[in-house]
Amino acid sequence: MTNSAHFMNKALELAAQALFLSSPNPRVGCVIVDASNRVIGRGFTQQAGGAHAEVMALRDAASQGNDVRGATAYVTLEPCSHHGRTGPCCDALIGAGIGRVVGALTDPNPQVAGQGFERLRAAGVAVEIGPGATESRELNLGFFSRMVRGTPWVRLKAASSLDGVTALHNGQSQWITSAAARTDGHAWRARACTILTGIGTVLEDNPRLNVRDLDTPRQPRIAVVDSKLDIPLDAHVLKAPGGCFIYTCSTDRSRIEELQALGATVVALPNAAGKVDLAAMLRDLAARGTNELHVEAGFKLNGSLVREGLVDELLLYQAPKLLGTGAMGIANFGPLDRLDQRLPLEFRDVARLGPDLRIVARVQGREHF
């Protein structure tokens, strides 16, 4: 393994520590290495408004009394070049006297998009691009989706029996899978910017949809598809720490004001069929900073998202049991008349969690944007 690959791997390990932390900013790691190949500074991106990975690594080096002049910074994404909540990271590296920057790939944010690398080169800093590009993009697929497609990366989560049943005919569903699977599901919630559900799930289960089974520095927002604003005023999701967004077709002013008084954001996005325009909803969520959208809904909303081609990835937990006929499945988007109408998937990961299986299956080609 070359030095560049070795140290970029260390930077990627740091970037992974921002998994639950940095949204809506990308998950970025940075290591600073001196001429003798000694790591003298480490950092990863903090919460939005906090320091980025490069600044954290520079601070770490300074706290240890390490001189970074002439050193190499390995960064998993192009150093930013614009003023947002923080100053440009490329300027911080230049000001510190960094001699070389190795970046995994170019930032897709139009406000950066190569300008960070150009500013570094113009200041006499050597720049290398490429090591760790695949891994960094995968870690930040939601950020890339928001910047390039204008929509979040949509991950649909479901727990089912081995025969694909998510609830009995009477709606009973707690619990099909084990505690180990449910804890893992909370980790996937924690990495998302927003959790989406439908009004049917709210009315039937009154879920909280928050992260409970592990420590997290931030709670995701909640979004609810509720065409007629049937959501009860005492619904748990309206008290979500990250805020609640309700997508509707209703123009009932008094009802909207009641929900707004509880802190909810109500967005009317009707389509021609009198339902919520789901594609427009995704664009709105992206505009509000959603990188990864985690869907925990019933088979009707799941089916609508699948039918409209809006799902990128499935997160499935399967228990080793059969629940039989007359029960509900993962998504209602059929029946299909031909096999070529199927949704083609590819397995990305299969893992054992206690007695259950966790399957991550991606819609074929969805990451190519």
Short mmCIF file of C-alpha atoms in Angstrom, two decimals:
data_model
loop_
_atom_site.label_atom_id
_atom_site.label_comp_id
_atom_site.label_asym_id
_atom_site.label_seq_id
_atom_site.Cartn_x
_atom_site.Cartn_y
_atom_site.Cartn_z
CA MET A 1 0.00 0.00 0.00
CA THR A 2 1.34 3.42 -0.92
CA ASN A 3 1.74 6.15 1.68
CA SER A 4 -1.14 8.07 0.12
CA ALA A 5 -3.51 5.09 0.39
CA HIS A 6 -2.33 4.27 3.92
CA PHE A 7 -2.85 7.76 5.30
CA MET A 8 -6.09 8.28 3.37
CA ASN A 9 -7.43 5.13 5.04
CA LYS A 10 -6.66 6.73 8.40
CA ALA A 11 -8.49 9.87 7.29
CA LEU A 12 -11.47 7.75 6.21
CA GLU A 13 -11.56 6.11 9.64
CA LEU A 14 -11.81 9.58 11.13
CA ALA A 15 -14.51 10.59 8.65
CA ALA A 16 -16.62 7.64 9.80
CA GLN A 17 -16.62 9.16 13.29
CA ALA A 18 -18.72 12.01 11.88
CA LEU A 19 -21.42 9.55 10.74
CA PHE A 20 -24.01 10.68 13.32
CA LEU A 21 -22.58 14.16 13.79
CA SER A 22 -21.92 16.36 10.77
CA SER A 23 -25.18 16.41 8.76
CA PRO A 24 -26.07 18.29 6.65
CA ASN A 25 -22.34 18.79 6.10
CA PRO A 26 -20.39 15.90 4.60
CA ARG A 27 -18.51 13.39 6.76
CA VAL A 28 -14.87 14.34 6.34
CA GLY A 29 -11.66 13.22 8.02
CA CYS A 30 -8.17 14.71 7.90
CA VAL A 31 -4.73 13.57 9.01
CA ILE A 32 -1.61 15.73 8.84
CA VAL A 33 1.68 13.91 8.25
CA ASP A 34 5.20 15.32 8.54
CA ALA A 35 8.22 14.61 6.35
CA SER A 36 9.14 11.53 8.41
CA ASN A 37 5.66 10.03 7.82
CA ARG A 38 4.56 10.71 11.39
CA VAL A 39 0.91 11.65 11.94
CA ILE A 40 1.01 14.98 13.76
CA GLY A 41 -2.66 16.02 13.61
CA ARG A 42 -6.06 14.37 13.31
CA GLY A 43 -9.60 15.67 12.95
CA PHE A 44 -13.09 15.09 11.62
CA THR A 45 -16.00 17.41 10.85
CA GLN A 46 -18.04 18.53 13.84
CA GLN A 47 -21.71 19.45 14.08
CA ALA A 48 -23.05 22.03 11.60
CA GLY A 49 -21.57 25.39 12.51
CA GLY A 50 -18.57 23.72 14.14
CA ALA A 51 -15.07 23.23 12.80
CA HIS A 52 -14.41 21.16 9.72
CA ALA A 53 -11.98 18.25 9.60
CA GLU A 54 -8.99 20.28 8.39
CA VAL A 55 -9.32 22.89 11.13
CA MET A 56 -9.75 20.17 13.76
CA ALA A 57 -6.56 18.48 12.54
CA LEU A 58 -4.65 21.78 12.60
CA ARG A 59 -5.88 22.43 16.15
CA ASP A 60 -4.89 18.92 17.19
CA ALA A 61 -1.39 19.42 15.80
CA ALA A 62 -1.06 22.79 17.56
CA SER A 63 -2.25 21.33 20.88
CA GLN A 64 0.61 18.84 20.70
CA GLY A 65 3.17 21.46 19.76
CA ASN A 66 3.64 20.01 16.28
CA ASP A 67 4.87 22.22 13.43
CA VAL A 68 2.74 21.65 10.33
CA ARG A 69 4.79 23.80 7.94
CA GLY A 70 5.64 21.76 4.88
CA ALA A 71 3.54 18.82 6.08
CA THR A 72 0.99 16.85 4.02
CA ALA A 73 -2.73 16.96 4.80
CA TYR A 74 -4.76 13.91 3.73
CA VAL A 75 -8.41 14.94 3.42
CA THR A 76 -11.35 12.74 2.38
CA LEU A 77 -13.05 15.59 0.49
CA GLU A 78 -11.81 18.75 -1.19
CA PRO A 79 -11.18 21.54 1.36
CA CYS A 80 -13.99 24.08 1.13
CA SER A 81 -13.34 27.46 -0.47
CA HIS A 82 -16.39 29.45 0.57
CA HIS A 83 -17.61 31.29 3.64
CA GLY A 84 -20.54 29.46 5.22
CA ARG A 85 -20.93 29.10 8.95
CA THR A 86 -17.16 28.72 9.04
CA GLY A 87 -14.29 30.14 6.98
CA PRO A 88 -12.70 28.40 3.99
CA CYS A 89 -10.64 25.35 4.97
CA CYS A 90 -8.29 25.84 2.01
CA ASP A 91 -7.30 29.22 3.48
CA ALA A 92 -6.70 27.64 6.89
CA LEU A 93 -4.35 25.07 5.33
CA ILE A 94 -2.54 27.74 3.32
CA GLY A 95 -2.20 29.99 6.35
CA ALA A 96 -0.77 27.15 8.43
CA GLY A 97 1.95 26.50 5.85
CA ILE A 98 0.80 23.06 4.71
CA GLY A 99 3.00 22.03 1.78
CA ARG A 100 0.90 19.32 0.16
CA VAL A 101 -2.76 18.28 0.16
CA VAL A 102 -3.98 14.83 -0.87
CA GLY A 103 -7.75 14.91 -1.41
CA ALA A 104 -9.96 11.91 -2.06
CA LEU A 105 -12.27 13.69 -4.49
CA THR A 106 -13.72 17.01 -5.57
CA ASP A 107 -16.54 18.51 -3.51
CA PRO A 108 -19.83 18.36 -5.49
CA ASN A 109 -21.11 21.52 -3.79
CA PRO A 110 -21.33 24.16 -6.57
CA GLN A 111 -19.88 26.68 -4.11
CA VAL A 112 -16.67 24.62 -4.04
CA ALA A 113 -16.49 22.28 -7.09
CA GLY A 114 -12.72 22.39 -7.57
CA GLN A 115 -12.15 25.93 -6.33
CA GLY A 116 -10.59 24.69 -3.10
CA PHE A 117 -7.97 22.70 -4.95
CA GLU A 118 -7.32 25.63 -7.31
CA ARG A 119 -6.81 28.04 -4.41
CA LEU A 120 -4.32 25.64 -2.87
CA ARG A 121 -2.38 25.30 -6.14
CA ALA A 122 -2.38 29.07 -6.64
CA ALA A 123 -0.79 29.43 -3.20
CA GLY A 124 1.99 26.99 -4.11
CA VAL A 125 0.55 23.96 -2.31
CA ALA A 126 1.05 20.65 -4.14
CA VAL A 127 -2.27 18.86 -4.75
CA GLU A 128 -2.99 15.19 -5.41
CA ILE A 129 -6.54 13.91 -6.02
CA GLY A 130 -7.87 10.38 -6.06
CA PRO A 131 -6.90 8.02 -3.22
CA GLY A 132 -9.97 6.91 -1.26
CA ALA A 133 -12.44 8.43 -3.72
CA THR A 134 -14.81 5.45 -3.83
CA GLU A 135 -14.92 5.05 -0.06
CA SER A 136 -15.39 8.77 0.60
CA ARG A 137 -18.22 9.06 -1.92
CA GLU A 138 -19.97 6.02 -0.46
CA LEU A 139 -19.73 7.48 3.05
CA ASN A 140 -21.25 10.72 1.72
CA LEU A 141 -23.69 9.33 -0.83
CA GLY A 142 -26.51 11.39 0.66
CA PHE A 143 -24.51 14.61 0.41
CA PHE A 144 -23.57 13.84 -3.18
CA SER A 145 -27.20 13.03 -3.97
CA ARG A 146 -28.40 16.33 -2.54
CA MET A 147 -25.75 18.34 -4.39
CA VAL A 148 -25.94 16.54 -7.75
CA ARG A 149 -29.55 15.29 -8.03
CA GLY A 150 -31.23 17.84 -5.78
CA THR A 151 -32.86 15.04 -3.77
CA PRO A 152 -31.81 13.01 -0.72
CA TRP A 153 -30.55 9.44 -0.82
CA VAL A 154 -33.72 7.49 0.03
CA ARG A 155 -33.30 4.40 2.19
CA LEU A 156 -36.43 2.35 2.90
CA LYS A 157 -36.31 0.30 6.11
CA ALA A 158 -38.58 -2.63 6.85
CA ALA A 159 -38.65 -5.56 9.27
CA SER A 160 -40.31 -8.75 8.11
CA SER A 161 -40.60 -12.48 8.46
CA LEU A 162 -38.71 -14.73 6.06
CA ASP A 163 -41.77 -14.77 3.80
CA GLY A 164 -41.78 -10.96 3.58
CA VAL A 165 -44.59 -10.21 6.00
CA THR A 166 -44.30 -6.94 7.96
CA ALA A 167 -47.52 -7.20 9.99
CA LEU A 168 -50.41 -9.57 10.58
CA HIS A 169 -53.76 -9.07 8.88
CA ASN A 170 -54.94 -7.19 11.99
CA GLY A 171 -51.95 -4.84 11.91
CA GLN A 172 -49.98 -6.41 14.78
CA SER A 173 -46.24 -6.06 14.13
CA GLN A 174 -44.41 -5.73 17.46
CA TRP A 175 -42.05 -7.43 17.47
CA ILE A 176 -41.21 -9.52 14.39
CA THR A 177 -37.44 -9.11 14.72
CA SER A 178 -35.10 -9.27 17.71
CA ALA A 179 -33.78 -6.58 20.04
CA ALA A 180 -30.41 -6.78 18.25
CA ALA A 181 -32.08 -5.91 14.94
CA ARG A 182 -34.03 -3.05 16.50
CA THR A 183 -30.88 -1.57 18.06
CA ASP A 184 -29.15 -1.71 14.69
CA GLY A 185 -32.13 0.03 13.15
CA HIS A 186 -31.65 2.92 15.56
CA ALA A 187 -28.07 3.33 14.32
CA TRP A 188 -29.40 3.75 10.78
CA ARG A 189 -31.92 6.28 12.06
CA ALA A 190 -29.11 8.19 13.76
CA ARG A 191 -27.14 8.65 10.54
CA ALA A 192 -30.16 10.06 8.66
CA CYS A 193 -31.04 13.74 8.44
CA THR A 194 -34.79 13.07 8.29
CA ILE A 195 -37.07 10.11 9.00
CA LEU A 196 -40.17 9.80 6.80
CA THR A 197 -43.40 8.07 7.69
CA GLY A 198 -47.04 8.17 6.62
CA ILE A 199 -50.19 9.21 8.42
CA GLY A 200 -51.35 5.59 8.55
CA THR A 201 -48.36 4.64 10.70
CA VAL A 202 -48.90 7.67 12.94
CA LEU A 203 -52.57 6.82 13.49
CA GLU A 204 -51.98 3.11 14.07
CA ASP A 205 -48.78 3.15 16.15
CA ASN A 206 -48.19 6.75 17.31
CA PRO A 207 -44.42 6.17 16.98
CA ARG A 208 -41.73 8.49 18.29
CA LEU A 209 -39.28 7.64 15.49
CA ASN A 210 -36.38 9.00 17.51
CA VAL A 211 -33.01 7.42 18.26
CA ARG A 212 -33.15 5.66 21.63
CA ASP A 213 -30.91 2.61 21.68
CA LEU A 214 -27.57 4.40 21.32
CA ASP A 215 -25.98 7.72 22.17
CA THR A 216 -26.24 10.29 19.41
CA PRO A 217 -25.27 13.99 19.34
CA ARG A 218 -28.31 14.89 17.23
CA GLN A 219 -31.82 13.65 16.60
CA PRO A 220 -33.11 13.47 13.01
CA ARG A 221 -36.09 15.50 11.92
CA ILE A 222 -39.41 13.79 11.23
CA ALA A 223 -41.44 14.14 8.05
CA VAL A 224 -45.01 12.88 7.70
CA VAL A 225 -47.02 12.41 4.51
CA ASP A 226 -50.54 13.45 5.58
CA SER A 227 -52.77 14.46 2.66
CA LYS A 228 -55.76 15.58 4.76
CA LEU A 229 -53.98 16.74 7.94
CA ASP A 230 -55.47 13.94 10.00
CA ILE A 231 -52.53 13.91 12.39
CA PRO A 232 -53.65 14.10 16.06
CA LEU A 233 -52.40 17.12 17.95
CA ASP A 234 -50.95 14.84 20.63
CA ALA A 235 -48.96 12.69 18.17
CA HIS A 236 -45.47 11.91 19.44
CA VAL A 237 -43.83 12.96 16.17
CA LEU A 238 -45.00 16.54 16.69
CA LYS A 239 -42.67 16.69 19.70
CA ALA A 240 -39.61 15.49 17.76
CA PRO A 241 -36.49 17.32 19.01
CA GLY A 242 -35.28 17.83 15.45
CA GLY A 243 -38.63 19.25 14.31
CA CYS A 244 -41.56 17.83 12.35
CA PHE A 245 -42.46 18.51 8.70
CA ILE A 246 -45.94 17.63 7.47
CA TYR A 247 -46.49 17.28 3.72
CA THR A 248 -50.12 17.69 2.77
CA CYS A 249 -52.70 18.64 0.16
CA SER A 250 -54.92 20.40 2.68
CA THR A 251 -55.47 24.15 2.71
CA ASP A 252 -57.41 24.12 5.99
CA ARG A 253 -56.00 27.33 7.47
CA SER A 254 -57.20 26.75 11.05
CA ARG A 255 -55.79 23.24 11.11
CA ILE A 256 -52.47 24.41 9.67
CA GLU A 257 -52.26 27.13 12.32
CA GLU A 258 -52.94 24.59 15.07
CA LEU A 259 -50.06 22.45 13.88
CA GLN A 260 -47.78 25.44 13.40
CA ALA A 261 -48.52 26.52 16.97
CA LEU A 262 -47.08 23.16 18.06
CA GLY A 263 -43.88 23.87 16.11
CA ALA A 264 -44.64 21.81 13.00
CA THR A 265 -43.77 23.00 9.51
CA VAL A 266 -46.69 22.35 7.14
CA VAL A 267 -45.91 22.16 3.42
CA ALA A 268 -48.70 21.83 0.84
CA LEU A 269 -47.50 19.92 -2.23
CA PRO A 270 -50.54 18.44 -4.01
CA ASN A 271 -50.25 16.57 -7.28
CA ALA A 272 -52.87 16.26 -10.03
CA ALA A 273 -54.38 13.18 -8.34
CA GLY A 274 -55.00 15.01 -5.07
CA LYS A 275 -52.16 13.22 -3.28
CA VAL A 276 -48.89 14.59 -1.97
CA ASP A 277 -46.36 15.04 -4.77
CA LEU A 278 -43.64 12.75 -3.43
CA ALA A 279 -40.97 13.80 -5.92
CA ALA A 280 -41.55 17.46 -5.02
CA MET A 281 -41.39 16.50 -1.35
CA LEU A 282 -37.94 15.01 -1.87
CA ARG A 283 -36.76 18.17 -3.57
CA ASP A 284 -38.12 20.24 -0.69
CA LEU A 285 -36.41 18.04 1.89
CA ALA A 286 -33.12 18.39 0.00
CA ALA A 287 -33.51 22.17 -0.07
CA ARG A 288 -33.91 21.99 3.72
CA GLY A 289 -30.61 20.11 4.10
CA THR A 290 -31.63 16.45 4.02
CA ASN A 291 -28.82 14.23 2.75
CA GLU A 292 -30.16 10.82 3.80
CA LEU A 293 -33.89 10.19 4.10
CA HIS A 294 -34.73 7.13 6.21
CA VAL A 295 -38.21 5.77 5.45
CA GLU A 296 -40.13 3.87 8.14
CA ALA A 297 -43.65 3.66 6.79
CA GLY A 298 -46.44 1.25 5.89
CA PHE A 299 -46.78 -0.76 2.71
CA LYS A 300 -48.91 1.92 1.01
CA LEU A 301 -46.41 4.80 1.24
CA ASN A 302 -43.55 2.36 0.65
CA GLY A 303 -45.32 1.14 -2.46
CA SER A 304 -45.90 4.67 -3.75
CA LEU A 305 -42.22 5.55 -3.32
CA VAL A 306 -41.14 2.36 -5.11
CA ARG A 307 -43.70 2.79 -7.89
CA GLU A 308 -42.52 6.34 -8.58
CA GLY A 309 -38.88 5.27 -8.71
CA LEU A 310 -37.91 7.31 -5.65
CA VAL A 311 -36.26 4.61 -3.51
CA ASP A 312 -32.49 4.17 -3.77
CA GLU A 313 -31.82 1.49 -1.21
CA LEU A 314 -33.62 -1.05 0.97
CA LEU A 315 -32.63 -1.80 4.56
CA LEU A 316 -34.37 -5.07 5.39
CA TYR A 317 -34.38 -7.02 8.64
CA GLN A 318 -35.65 -10.58 8.28
CA ALA A 319 -36.59 -12.87 11.15
CA PRO A 320 -36.36 -16.67 10.78
CA LYS A 321 -40.09 -17.23 10.99
CA LEU A 322 -43.09 -17.51 8.67
CA LEU A 323 -46.24 -15.43 9.21
CA GLY A 324 -48.33 -16.77 6.36
CA THR A 325 -50.96 -15.39 4.04
CA GLY A 326 -53.46 -12.61 4.55
CA ALA A 327 -50.78 -10.34 6.02
CA MET A 328 -49.09 -7.15 4.88
CA GLY A 329 -45.92 -7.03 2.78
CA ILE A 330 -43.05 -4.55 2.50
CA ALA A 331 -44.44 -2.43 -0.33
CA ASN A 332 -47.68 -2.41 -2.27
CA PHE A 333 -46.73 -1.46 -5.82
CA GLY A 334 -48.12 -4.32 -7.94
CA PRO A 335 -49.40 -6.53 -9.27
CA LEU A 336 -46.87 -6.78 -12.11
CA ASP A 337 -47.81 -8.31 -15.45
CA ARG A 338 -44.27 -8.97 -16.70
CA LEU A 339 -40.99 -9.86 -15.02
CA ASP A 340 -39.26 -6.96 -16.75
CA GLN A 341 -41.41 -4.62 -14.62
CA ARG A 342 -39.59 -5.82 -11.50
CA LEU A 343 -37.41 -3.56 -9.40
CA PRO A 344 -33.84 -4.84 -9.93
CA LEU A 345 -31.69 -4.80 -6.79
CA GLU A 346 -28.16 -5.75 -5.88
CA PHE A 347 -27.09 -6.94 -2.45
CA ARG A 348 -24.61 -4.53 -0.84
CA ASP A 349 -24.35 -6.24 2.51
CA VAL A 350 -25.82 -9.21 4.36
CA ALA A 351 -25.13 -9.56 8.09
CA ARG A 352 -26.32 -11.69 10.99
CA LEU A 353 -27.80 -9.78 13.95
CA GLY A 354 -28.68 -12.19 16.72
CA PRO A 355 -31.20 -14.60 15.14
CA ASP A 356 -32.04 -12.22 12.30
CA LEU A 357 -30.55 -11.11 8.99
CA ARG A 358 -29.89 -7.54 7.92
CA ILE A 359 -29.89 -7.04 4.16
CA VAL A 360 -28.83 -3.84 2.44
CA ALA A 361 -30.01 -3.99 -1.17
CA ARG A 362 -29.51 -1.13 -3.60
CA VAL A 363 -31.57 -0.37 -6.66
CA GLN A 364 -29.25 -1.20 -9.53
CA GLY A 365 -27.32 1.80 -10.83
CA ARG A 366 -28.79 4.30 -8.36
CA GLU A 367 -25.38 5.49 -7.16
CA HIS A 368 -24.34 6.54 -10.68
CA PHE A 369 -25.07 10.25 -10.68
#
